[in-house]
mmCIF file of C-alpha atoms in Angstrom:
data_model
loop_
_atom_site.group_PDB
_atom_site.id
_atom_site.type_symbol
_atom_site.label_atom_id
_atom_site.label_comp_id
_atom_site.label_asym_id
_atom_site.label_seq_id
_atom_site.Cartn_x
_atom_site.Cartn_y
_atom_site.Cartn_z
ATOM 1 C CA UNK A 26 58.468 33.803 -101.337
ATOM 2 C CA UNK A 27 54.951 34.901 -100.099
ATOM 3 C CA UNK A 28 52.537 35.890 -102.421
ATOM 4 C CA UNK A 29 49.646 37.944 -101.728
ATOM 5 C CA UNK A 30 47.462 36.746 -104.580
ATOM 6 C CA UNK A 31 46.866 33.114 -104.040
ATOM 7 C CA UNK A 32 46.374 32.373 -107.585
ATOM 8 C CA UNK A 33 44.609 34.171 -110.467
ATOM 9 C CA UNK A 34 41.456 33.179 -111.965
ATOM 10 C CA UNK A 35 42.779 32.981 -115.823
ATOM 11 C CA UNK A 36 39.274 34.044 -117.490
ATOM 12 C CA UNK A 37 38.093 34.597 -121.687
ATOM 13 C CA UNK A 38 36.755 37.609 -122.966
ATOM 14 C CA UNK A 39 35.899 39.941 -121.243
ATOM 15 C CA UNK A 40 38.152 41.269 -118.213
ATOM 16 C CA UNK A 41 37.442 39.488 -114.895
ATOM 17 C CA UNK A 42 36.436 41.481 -111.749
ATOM 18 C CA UNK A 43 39.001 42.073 -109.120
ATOM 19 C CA UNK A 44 36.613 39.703 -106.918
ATOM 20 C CA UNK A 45 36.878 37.244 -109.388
ATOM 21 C CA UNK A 46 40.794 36.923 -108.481
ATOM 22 C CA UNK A 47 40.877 34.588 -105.361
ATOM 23 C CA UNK A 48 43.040 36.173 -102.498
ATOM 24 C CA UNK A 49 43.039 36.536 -99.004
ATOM 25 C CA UNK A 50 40.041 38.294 -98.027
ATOM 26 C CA UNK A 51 41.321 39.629 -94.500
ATOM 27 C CA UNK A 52 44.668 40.660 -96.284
ATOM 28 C CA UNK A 53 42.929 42.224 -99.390
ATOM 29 C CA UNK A 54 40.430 44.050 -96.685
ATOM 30 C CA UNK A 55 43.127 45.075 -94.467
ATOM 31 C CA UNK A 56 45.344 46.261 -97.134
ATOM 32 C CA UNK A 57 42.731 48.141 -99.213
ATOM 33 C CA UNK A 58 41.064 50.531 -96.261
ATOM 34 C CA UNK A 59 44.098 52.444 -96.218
ATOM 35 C CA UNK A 60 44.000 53.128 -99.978
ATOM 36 C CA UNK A 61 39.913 53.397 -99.962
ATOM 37 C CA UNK A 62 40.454 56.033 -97.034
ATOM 38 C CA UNK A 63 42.842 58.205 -98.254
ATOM 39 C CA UNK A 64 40.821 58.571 -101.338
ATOM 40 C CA UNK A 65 37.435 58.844 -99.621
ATOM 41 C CA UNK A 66 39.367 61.430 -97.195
ATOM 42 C CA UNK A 67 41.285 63.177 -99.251
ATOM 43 C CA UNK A 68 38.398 64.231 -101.913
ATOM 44 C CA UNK A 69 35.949 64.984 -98.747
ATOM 45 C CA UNK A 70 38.296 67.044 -97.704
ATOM 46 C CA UNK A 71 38.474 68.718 -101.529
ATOM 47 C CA UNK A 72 34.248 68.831 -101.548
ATOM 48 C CA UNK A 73 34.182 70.759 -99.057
ATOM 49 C CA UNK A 74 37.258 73.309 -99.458
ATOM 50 C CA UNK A 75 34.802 73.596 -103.178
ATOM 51 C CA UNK A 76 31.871 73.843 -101.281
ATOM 52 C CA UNK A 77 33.034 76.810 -99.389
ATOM 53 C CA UNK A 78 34.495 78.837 -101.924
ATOM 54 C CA UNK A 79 31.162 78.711 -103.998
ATOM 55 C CA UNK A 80 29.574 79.702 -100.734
ATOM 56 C CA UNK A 81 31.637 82.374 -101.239
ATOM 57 C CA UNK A 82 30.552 83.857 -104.375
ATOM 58 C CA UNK A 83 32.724 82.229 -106.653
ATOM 59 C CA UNK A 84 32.366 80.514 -109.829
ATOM 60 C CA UNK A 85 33.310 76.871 -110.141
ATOM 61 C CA UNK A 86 35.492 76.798 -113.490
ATOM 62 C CA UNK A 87 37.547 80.227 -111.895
ATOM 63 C CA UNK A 88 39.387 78.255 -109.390
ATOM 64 C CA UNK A 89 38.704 74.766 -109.979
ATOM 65 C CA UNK A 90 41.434 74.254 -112.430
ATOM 66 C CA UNK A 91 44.032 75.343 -109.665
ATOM 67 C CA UNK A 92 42.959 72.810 -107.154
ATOM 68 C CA UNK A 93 46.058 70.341 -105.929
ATOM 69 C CA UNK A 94 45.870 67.646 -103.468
ATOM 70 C CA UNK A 95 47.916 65.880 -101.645
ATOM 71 C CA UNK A 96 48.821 62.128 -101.072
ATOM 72 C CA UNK A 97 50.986 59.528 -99.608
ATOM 73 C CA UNK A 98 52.883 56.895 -101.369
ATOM 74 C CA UNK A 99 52.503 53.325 -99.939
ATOM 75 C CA UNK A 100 54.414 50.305 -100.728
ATOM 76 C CA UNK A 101 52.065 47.972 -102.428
ATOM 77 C CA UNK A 102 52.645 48.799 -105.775
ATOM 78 C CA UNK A 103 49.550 47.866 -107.656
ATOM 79 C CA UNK A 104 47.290 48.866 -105.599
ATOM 80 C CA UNK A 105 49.286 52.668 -105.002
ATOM 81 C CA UNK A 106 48.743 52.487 -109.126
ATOM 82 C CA UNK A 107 45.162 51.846 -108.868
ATOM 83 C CA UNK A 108 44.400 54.370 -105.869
ATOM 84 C CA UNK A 109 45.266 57.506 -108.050
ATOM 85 C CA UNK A 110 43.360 56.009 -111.295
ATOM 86 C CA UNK A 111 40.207 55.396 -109.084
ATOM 87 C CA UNK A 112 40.746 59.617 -107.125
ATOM 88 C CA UNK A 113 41.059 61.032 -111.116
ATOM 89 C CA UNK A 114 37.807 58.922 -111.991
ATOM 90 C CA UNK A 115 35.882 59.869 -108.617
ATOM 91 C CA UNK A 116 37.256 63.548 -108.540
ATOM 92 C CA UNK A 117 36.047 64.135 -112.793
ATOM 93 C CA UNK A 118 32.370 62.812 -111.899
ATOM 94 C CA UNK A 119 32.425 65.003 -108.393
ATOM 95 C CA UNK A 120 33.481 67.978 -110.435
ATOM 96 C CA UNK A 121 30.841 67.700 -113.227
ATOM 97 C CA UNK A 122 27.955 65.699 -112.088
ATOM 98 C CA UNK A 123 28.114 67.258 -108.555
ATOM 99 C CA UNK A 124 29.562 70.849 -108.954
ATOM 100 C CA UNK A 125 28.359 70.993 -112.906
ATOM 101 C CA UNK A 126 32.254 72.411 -113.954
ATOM 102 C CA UNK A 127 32.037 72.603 -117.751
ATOM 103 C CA UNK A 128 35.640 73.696 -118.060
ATOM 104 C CA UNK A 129 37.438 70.085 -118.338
ATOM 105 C CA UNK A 130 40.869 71.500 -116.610
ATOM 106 C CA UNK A 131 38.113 71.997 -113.834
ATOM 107 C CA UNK A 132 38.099 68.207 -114.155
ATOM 108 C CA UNK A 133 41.792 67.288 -113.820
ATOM 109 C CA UNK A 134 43.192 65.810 -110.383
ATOM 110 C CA UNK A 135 46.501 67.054 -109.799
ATOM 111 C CA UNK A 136 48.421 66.025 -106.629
ATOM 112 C CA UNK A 137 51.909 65.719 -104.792
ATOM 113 C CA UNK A 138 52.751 62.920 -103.464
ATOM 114 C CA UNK A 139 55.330 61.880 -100.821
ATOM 115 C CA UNK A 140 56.733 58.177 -99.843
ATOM 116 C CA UNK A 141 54.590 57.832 -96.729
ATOM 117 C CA UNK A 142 56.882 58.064 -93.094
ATOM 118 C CA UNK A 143 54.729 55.356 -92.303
ATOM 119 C CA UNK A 144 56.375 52.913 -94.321
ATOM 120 C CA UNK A 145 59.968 54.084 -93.091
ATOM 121 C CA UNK A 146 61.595 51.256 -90.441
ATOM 122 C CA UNK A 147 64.062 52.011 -87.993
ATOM 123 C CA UNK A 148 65.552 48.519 -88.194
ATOM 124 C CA UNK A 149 67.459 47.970 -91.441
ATOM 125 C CA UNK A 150 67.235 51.809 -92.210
ATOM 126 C CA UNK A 151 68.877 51.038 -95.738
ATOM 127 C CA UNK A 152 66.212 49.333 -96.974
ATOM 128 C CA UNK A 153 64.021 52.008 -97.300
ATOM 129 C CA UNK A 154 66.066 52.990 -100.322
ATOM 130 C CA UNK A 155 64.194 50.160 -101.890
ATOM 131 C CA UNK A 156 60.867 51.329 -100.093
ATOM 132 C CA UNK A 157 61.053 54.604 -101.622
ATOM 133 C CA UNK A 158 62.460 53.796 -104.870
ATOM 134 C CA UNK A 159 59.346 51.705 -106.442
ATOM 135 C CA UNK A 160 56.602 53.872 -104.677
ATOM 136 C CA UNK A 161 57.766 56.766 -106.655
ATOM 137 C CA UNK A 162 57.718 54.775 -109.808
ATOM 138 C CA UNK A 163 53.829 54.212 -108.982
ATOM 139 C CA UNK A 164 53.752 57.440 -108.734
ATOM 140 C CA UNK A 165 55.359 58.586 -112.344
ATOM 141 C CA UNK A 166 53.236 56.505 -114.585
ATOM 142 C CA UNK A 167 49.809 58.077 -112.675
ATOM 143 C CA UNK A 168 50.828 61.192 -113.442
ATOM 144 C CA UNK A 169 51.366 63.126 -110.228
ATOM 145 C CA UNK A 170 52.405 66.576 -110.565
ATOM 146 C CA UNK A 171 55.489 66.299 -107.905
ATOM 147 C CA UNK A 172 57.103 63.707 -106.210
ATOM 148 C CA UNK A 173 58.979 63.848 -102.453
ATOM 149 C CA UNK A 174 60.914 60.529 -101.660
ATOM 150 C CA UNK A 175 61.357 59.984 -98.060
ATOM 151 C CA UNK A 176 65.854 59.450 -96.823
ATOM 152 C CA UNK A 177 66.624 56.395 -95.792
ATOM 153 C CA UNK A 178 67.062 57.640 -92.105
ATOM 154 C CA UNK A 179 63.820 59.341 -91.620
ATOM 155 C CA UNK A 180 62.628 56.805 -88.960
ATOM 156 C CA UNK A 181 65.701 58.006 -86.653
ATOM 157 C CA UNK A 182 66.012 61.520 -87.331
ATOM 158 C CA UNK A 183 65.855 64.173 -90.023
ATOM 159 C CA UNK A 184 67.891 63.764 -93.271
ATOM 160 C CA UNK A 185 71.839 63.574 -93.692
ATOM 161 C CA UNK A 186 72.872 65.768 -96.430
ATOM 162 C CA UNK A 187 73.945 62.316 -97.831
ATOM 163 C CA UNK A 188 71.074 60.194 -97.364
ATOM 164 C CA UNK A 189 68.756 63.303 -98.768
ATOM 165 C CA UNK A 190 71.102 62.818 -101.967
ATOM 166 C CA UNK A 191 70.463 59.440 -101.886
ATOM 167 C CA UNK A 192 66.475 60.378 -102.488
ATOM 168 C CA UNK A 193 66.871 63.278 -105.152
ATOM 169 C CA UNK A 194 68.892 61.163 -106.962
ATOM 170 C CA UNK A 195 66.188 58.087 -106.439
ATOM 171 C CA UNK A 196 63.788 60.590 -108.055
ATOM 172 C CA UNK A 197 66.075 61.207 -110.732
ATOM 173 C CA UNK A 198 66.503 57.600 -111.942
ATOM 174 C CA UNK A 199 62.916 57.110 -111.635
ATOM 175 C CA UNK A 200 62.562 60.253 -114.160
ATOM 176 C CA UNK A 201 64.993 59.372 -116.468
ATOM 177 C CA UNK A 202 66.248 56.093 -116.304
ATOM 178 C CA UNK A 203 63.294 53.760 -115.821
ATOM 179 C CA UNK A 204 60.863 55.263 -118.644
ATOM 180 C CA UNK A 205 57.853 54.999 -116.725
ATOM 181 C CA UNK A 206 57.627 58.884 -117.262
ATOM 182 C CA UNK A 207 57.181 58.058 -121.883
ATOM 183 C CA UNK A 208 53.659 56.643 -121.596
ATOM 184 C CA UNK A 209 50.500 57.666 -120.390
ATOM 185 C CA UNK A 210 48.930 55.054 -117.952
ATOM 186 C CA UNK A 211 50.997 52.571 -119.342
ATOM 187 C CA UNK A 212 49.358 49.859 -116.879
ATOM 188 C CA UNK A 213 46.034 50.929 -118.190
ATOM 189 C CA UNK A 214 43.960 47.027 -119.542
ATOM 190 C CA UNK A 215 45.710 45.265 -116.591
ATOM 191 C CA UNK A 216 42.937 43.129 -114.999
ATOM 192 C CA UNK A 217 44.360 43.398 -111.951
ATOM 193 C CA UNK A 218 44.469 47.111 -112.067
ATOM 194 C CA UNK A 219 41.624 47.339 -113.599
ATOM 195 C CA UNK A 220 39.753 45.583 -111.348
ATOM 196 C CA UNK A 221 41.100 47.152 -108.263
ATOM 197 C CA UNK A 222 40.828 50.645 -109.312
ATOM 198 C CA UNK A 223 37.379 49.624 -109.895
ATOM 199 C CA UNK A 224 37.035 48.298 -105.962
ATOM 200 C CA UNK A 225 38.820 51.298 -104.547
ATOM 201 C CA UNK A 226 36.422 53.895 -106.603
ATOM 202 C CA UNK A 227 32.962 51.730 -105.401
ATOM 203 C CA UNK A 228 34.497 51.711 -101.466
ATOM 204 C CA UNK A 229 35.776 55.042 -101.790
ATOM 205 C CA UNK A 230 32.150 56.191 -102.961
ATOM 206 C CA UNK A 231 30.522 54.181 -100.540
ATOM 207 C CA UNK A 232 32.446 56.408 -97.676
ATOM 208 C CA UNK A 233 31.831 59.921 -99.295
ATOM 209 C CA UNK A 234 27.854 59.063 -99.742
ATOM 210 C CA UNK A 235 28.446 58.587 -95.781
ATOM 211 C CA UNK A 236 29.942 61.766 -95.241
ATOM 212 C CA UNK A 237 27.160 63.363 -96.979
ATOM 213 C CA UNK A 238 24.789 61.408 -95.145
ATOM 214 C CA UNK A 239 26.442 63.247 -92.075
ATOM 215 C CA UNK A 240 26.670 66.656 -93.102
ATOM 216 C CA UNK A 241 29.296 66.721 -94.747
ATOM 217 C CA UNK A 242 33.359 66.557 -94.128
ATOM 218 C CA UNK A 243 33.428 68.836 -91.168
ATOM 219 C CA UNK A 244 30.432 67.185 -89.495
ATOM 220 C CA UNK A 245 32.417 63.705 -90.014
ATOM 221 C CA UNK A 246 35.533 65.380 -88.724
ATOM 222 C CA UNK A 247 33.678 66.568 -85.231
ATOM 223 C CA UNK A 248 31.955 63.987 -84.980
ATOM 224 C CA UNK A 249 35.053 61.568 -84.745
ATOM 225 C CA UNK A 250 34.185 59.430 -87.328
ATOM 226 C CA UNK A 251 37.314 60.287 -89.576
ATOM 227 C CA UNK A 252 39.537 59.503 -86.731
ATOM 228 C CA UNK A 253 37.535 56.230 -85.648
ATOM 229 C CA UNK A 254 37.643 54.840 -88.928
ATOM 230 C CA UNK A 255 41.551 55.628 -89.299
ATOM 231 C CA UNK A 256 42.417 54.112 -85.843
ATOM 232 C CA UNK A 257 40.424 50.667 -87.067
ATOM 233 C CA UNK A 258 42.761 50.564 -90.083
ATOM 234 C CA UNK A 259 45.756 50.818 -88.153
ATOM 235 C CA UNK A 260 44.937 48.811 -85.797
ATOM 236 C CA UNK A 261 43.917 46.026 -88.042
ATOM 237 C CA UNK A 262 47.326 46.949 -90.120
ATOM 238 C CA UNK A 263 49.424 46.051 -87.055
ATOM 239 C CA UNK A 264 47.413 43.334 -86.333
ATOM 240 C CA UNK A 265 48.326 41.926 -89.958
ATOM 241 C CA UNK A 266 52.365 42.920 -88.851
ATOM 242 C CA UNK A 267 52.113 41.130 -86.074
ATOM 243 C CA UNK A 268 51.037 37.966 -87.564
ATOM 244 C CA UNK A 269 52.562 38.298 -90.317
ATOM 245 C CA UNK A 270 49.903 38.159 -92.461
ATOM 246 C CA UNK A 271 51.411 41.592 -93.278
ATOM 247 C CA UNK A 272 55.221 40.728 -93.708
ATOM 248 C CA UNK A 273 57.472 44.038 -92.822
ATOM 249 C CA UNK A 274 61.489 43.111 -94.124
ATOM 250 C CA UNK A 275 63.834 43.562 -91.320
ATOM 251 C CA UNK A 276 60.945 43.923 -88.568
ATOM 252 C CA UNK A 277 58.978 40.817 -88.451
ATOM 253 C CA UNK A 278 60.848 38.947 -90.805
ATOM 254 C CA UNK A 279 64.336 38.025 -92.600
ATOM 255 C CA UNK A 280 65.593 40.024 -89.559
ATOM 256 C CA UNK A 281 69.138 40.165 -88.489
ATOM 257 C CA UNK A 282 71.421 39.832 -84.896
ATOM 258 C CA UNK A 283 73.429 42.658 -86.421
ATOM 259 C CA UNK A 284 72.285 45.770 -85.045
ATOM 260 C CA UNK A 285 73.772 48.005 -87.558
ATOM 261 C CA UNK A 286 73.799 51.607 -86.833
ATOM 262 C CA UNK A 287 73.818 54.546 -89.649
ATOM 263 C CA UNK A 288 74.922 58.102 -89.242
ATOM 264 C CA UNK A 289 72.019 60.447 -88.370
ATOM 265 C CA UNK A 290 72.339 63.960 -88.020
ATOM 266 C CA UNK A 291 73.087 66.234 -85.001
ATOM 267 C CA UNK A 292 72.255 69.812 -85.098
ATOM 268 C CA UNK A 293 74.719 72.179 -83.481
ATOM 269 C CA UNK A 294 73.103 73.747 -80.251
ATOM 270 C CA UNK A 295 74.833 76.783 -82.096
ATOM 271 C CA UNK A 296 72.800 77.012 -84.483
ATOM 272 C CA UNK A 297 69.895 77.619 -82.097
ATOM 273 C CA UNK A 298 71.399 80.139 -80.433
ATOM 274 C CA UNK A 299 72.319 82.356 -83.360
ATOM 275 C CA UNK A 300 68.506 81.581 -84.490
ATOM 276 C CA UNK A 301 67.021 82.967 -80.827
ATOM 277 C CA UNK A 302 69.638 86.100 -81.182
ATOM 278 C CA UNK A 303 68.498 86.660 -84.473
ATOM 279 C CA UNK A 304 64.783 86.744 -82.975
ATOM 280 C CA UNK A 305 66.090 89.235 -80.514
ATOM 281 C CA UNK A 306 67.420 91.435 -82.719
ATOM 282 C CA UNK A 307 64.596 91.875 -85.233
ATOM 283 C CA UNK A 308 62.017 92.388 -82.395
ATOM 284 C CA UNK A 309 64.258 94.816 -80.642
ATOM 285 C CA UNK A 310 64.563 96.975 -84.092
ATOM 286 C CA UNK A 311 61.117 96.625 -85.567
ATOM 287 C CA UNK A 312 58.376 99.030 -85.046
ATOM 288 C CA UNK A 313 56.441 97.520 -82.330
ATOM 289 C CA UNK A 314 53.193 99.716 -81.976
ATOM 290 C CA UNK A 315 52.984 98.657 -85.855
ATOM 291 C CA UNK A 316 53.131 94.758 -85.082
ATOM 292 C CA UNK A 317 50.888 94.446 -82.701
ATOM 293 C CA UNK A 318 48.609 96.371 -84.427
ATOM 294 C CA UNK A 319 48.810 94.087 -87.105
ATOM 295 C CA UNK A 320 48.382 91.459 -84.975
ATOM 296 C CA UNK A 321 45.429 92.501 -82.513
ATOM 297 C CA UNK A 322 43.568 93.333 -86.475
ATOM 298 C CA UNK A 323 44.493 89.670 -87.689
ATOM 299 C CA UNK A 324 42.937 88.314 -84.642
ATOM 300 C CA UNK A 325 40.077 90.916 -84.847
ATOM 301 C CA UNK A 326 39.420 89.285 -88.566
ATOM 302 C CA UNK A 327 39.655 85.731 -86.997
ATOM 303 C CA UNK A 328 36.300 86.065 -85.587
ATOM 304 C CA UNK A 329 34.343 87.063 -89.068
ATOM 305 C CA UNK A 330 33.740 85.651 -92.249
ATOM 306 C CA UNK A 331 36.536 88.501 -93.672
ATOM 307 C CA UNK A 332 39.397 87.214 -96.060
ATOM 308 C CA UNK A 333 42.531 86.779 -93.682
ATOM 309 C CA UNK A 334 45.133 86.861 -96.087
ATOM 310 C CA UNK A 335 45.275 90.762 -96.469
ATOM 311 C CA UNK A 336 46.090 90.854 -92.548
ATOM 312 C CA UNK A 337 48.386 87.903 -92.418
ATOM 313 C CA UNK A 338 50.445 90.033 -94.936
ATOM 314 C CA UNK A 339 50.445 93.028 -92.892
ATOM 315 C CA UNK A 340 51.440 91.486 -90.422
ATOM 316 C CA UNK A 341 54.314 89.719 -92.097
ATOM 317 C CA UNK A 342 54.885 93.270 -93.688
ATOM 318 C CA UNK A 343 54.983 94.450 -89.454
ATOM 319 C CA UNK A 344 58.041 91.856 -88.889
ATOM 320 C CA UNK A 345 55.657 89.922 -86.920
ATOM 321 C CA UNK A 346 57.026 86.377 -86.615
ATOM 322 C CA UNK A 347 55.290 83.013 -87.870
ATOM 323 C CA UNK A 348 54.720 82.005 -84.167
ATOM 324 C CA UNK A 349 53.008 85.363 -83.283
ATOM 325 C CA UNK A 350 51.024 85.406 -86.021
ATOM 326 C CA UNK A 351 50.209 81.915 -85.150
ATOM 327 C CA UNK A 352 49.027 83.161 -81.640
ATOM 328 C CA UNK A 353 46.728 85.666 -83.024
ATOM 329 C CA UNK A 354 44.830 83.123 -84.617
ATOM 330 C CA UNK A 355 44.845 80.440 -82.109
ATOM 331 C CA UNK A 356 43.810 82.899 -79.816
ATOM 332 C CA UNK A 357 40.245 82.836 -81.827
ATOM 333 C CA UNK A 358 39.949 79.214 -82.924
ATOM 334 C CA UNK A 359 42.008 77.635 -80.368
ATOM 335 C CA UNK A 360 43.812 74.196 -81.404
ATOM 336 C CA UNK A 361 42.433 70.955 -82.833
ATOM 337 C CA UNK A 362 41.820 68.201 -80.581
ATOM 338 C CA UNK A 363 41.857 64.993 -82.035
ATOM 339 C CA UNK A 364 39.617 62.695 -81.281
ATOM 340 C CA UNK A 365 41.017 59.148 -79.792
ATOM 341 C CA UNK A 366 38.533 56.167 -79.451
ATOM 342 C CA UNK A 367 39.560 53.174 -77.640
#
């Protein structure tokens, strides 16, 4: 069986550093940007969402404490564990040293988390039961707020009504089977994850005082640099898959001649068809001079600083449909382009 950690440096007294462990330094760095991004990303993103609403007028401790965030959940256990410990630690100090919040629920990192797509391999589809299953035990004992585990058959098409059974009821035996939900941070003193929530909270600092340095999230965002960065990791991720320094079950090892197939699920053409008539119908009975009113004053809004929200729901109120409402926006800000380096 591969290991990832060669062996472990077995020190006295005090806890040992995570670089005090000797491993792989290409698979540790390789493995670790993901985690360090997401966290660096994901808390950018945060600052300035805060940032804007204080530019607004409000006051930090009014809508701090409703602030939730949203992550994926890898497969490498320990260091999924560690991730979350080191976005509480960095998101507390952001919140009071940086934004001054004196109400500690202000201070609290709440999050969903879903079993990352990513992860999900179209070859041996079953075993991303297993893939799913002890990601969302990482998540339980880090206390994430909600949990959405991935079906087994995600990689080849949206869920069977079985297979999406298959990951409530993962969820469930992770709740209430496995205990990992009785104890607060019950891996809390490990040296290990210790030591790498430790190493993802320095590198994950280390990116946001770049960010700053740039102007901020948006500026980074514009300027490529989110996207640049992302593309290396993957890039150096496949690069690990592909020799197998980064070993994928079923893909690029302990693979199989037996090209089993699973059921996937087909959606009825009729189904469209009754959804388009439906469409039909509603526009043809609605009051139209009211909807696009609705409409041409939601993309009106678009253009100035005013709250949206109070048009959006008029124009919901109007009958208009997601996708017009949609329109009237994109209309104004036209659509992201993301930005591909090569």
């Amino acid at each position: 069986m591969r290991n990832r950690y060669r062996h472990f440096c077995v020190c006295r007294g005090a806890l040992p550093k995570w670089n005090t462990i000797s491993i792989s330094a290409t698979t540790f760095a390789r493995q670790a940007r993901r985690a360090v991004q997401e966290v660096a990303f994901t808390l950018a993103d945060g600052i300035a969402y805060v940032q804007a609403a204080l530019d607004a007028g409000l006051q930090i401790d009014e809508f701090a404490p409703q602030l939730s965030f949203f992550f994926n959940a890898h497969s490498d256990l320990l260091e999924e564990i560690a991730k979350y410990r080191a976005a509480r630690r960095l998101w507390a100090k952001i919140m009071r040293d940086r934004f001054r919040a004196k109400d500690p629920r202000s201070l609290l990192l709440r999050f969903h988390a879903q079993t990352a797509g990513s992860s999900l391999t179209a070859q041996q589809p079953e075993n991303n039961i297993v893939r799913r299953g002890h990601p969302g035990a990482g998540r339980d004992p880090r206390g994430c707020q909600s949990l959405h585990t991935n079906s087994m058959d995600e990689a080849l098409a949206l869920p069977t009504e079985e297979s999406a059974l298959i990951a409530l009821r993962t969820q469930q035996i992770i709740a209430n089977e496995t205990g990992v939900t009785n104890t607060i941070d019950p891996v809390a003193g490990s040296y290990a994850i210790e030591s790498l929530t430790e190493q993802i909270e320095t590198r994950a600092q280390e990116y946001l005082s770049k960010i700053d340095a740039m102007g901020g999230m948006i500026k980074a965002i514009e300027s490529g640099f989110v996207q640049t960065e992302i593309q290396r990791a993957a890039y150096d991720y496949q690069r690990g898959v592909e020799s197998k320094d980064n070993i994928v079950v079923g893909v690029n090892d302990f693979v199989t001649d037996d090209h089993h197939q699973i059921p996937t699920l087909r959606i009825d053409a009729e189904i469209e068809r009754a959804q388009v008539a439906r469409l039909r119908a509603l526009r043809a009975k609605r009051d139209t001079p009211r909807a696009k009113a609705a409409l041409a004053e939601l993309s009106g809004r678009a253009g100035t600083p005013e709250n949206l929200l109070p048009a959006i729901l008029a124009a919901v109120e109007a009958y208009a449909t997601v996708g017009e409402i949609s329109d009237a926006m994109r209309q104004v800000y036209g659509e992201y382009q993301e930005s591909v380096v090569i």
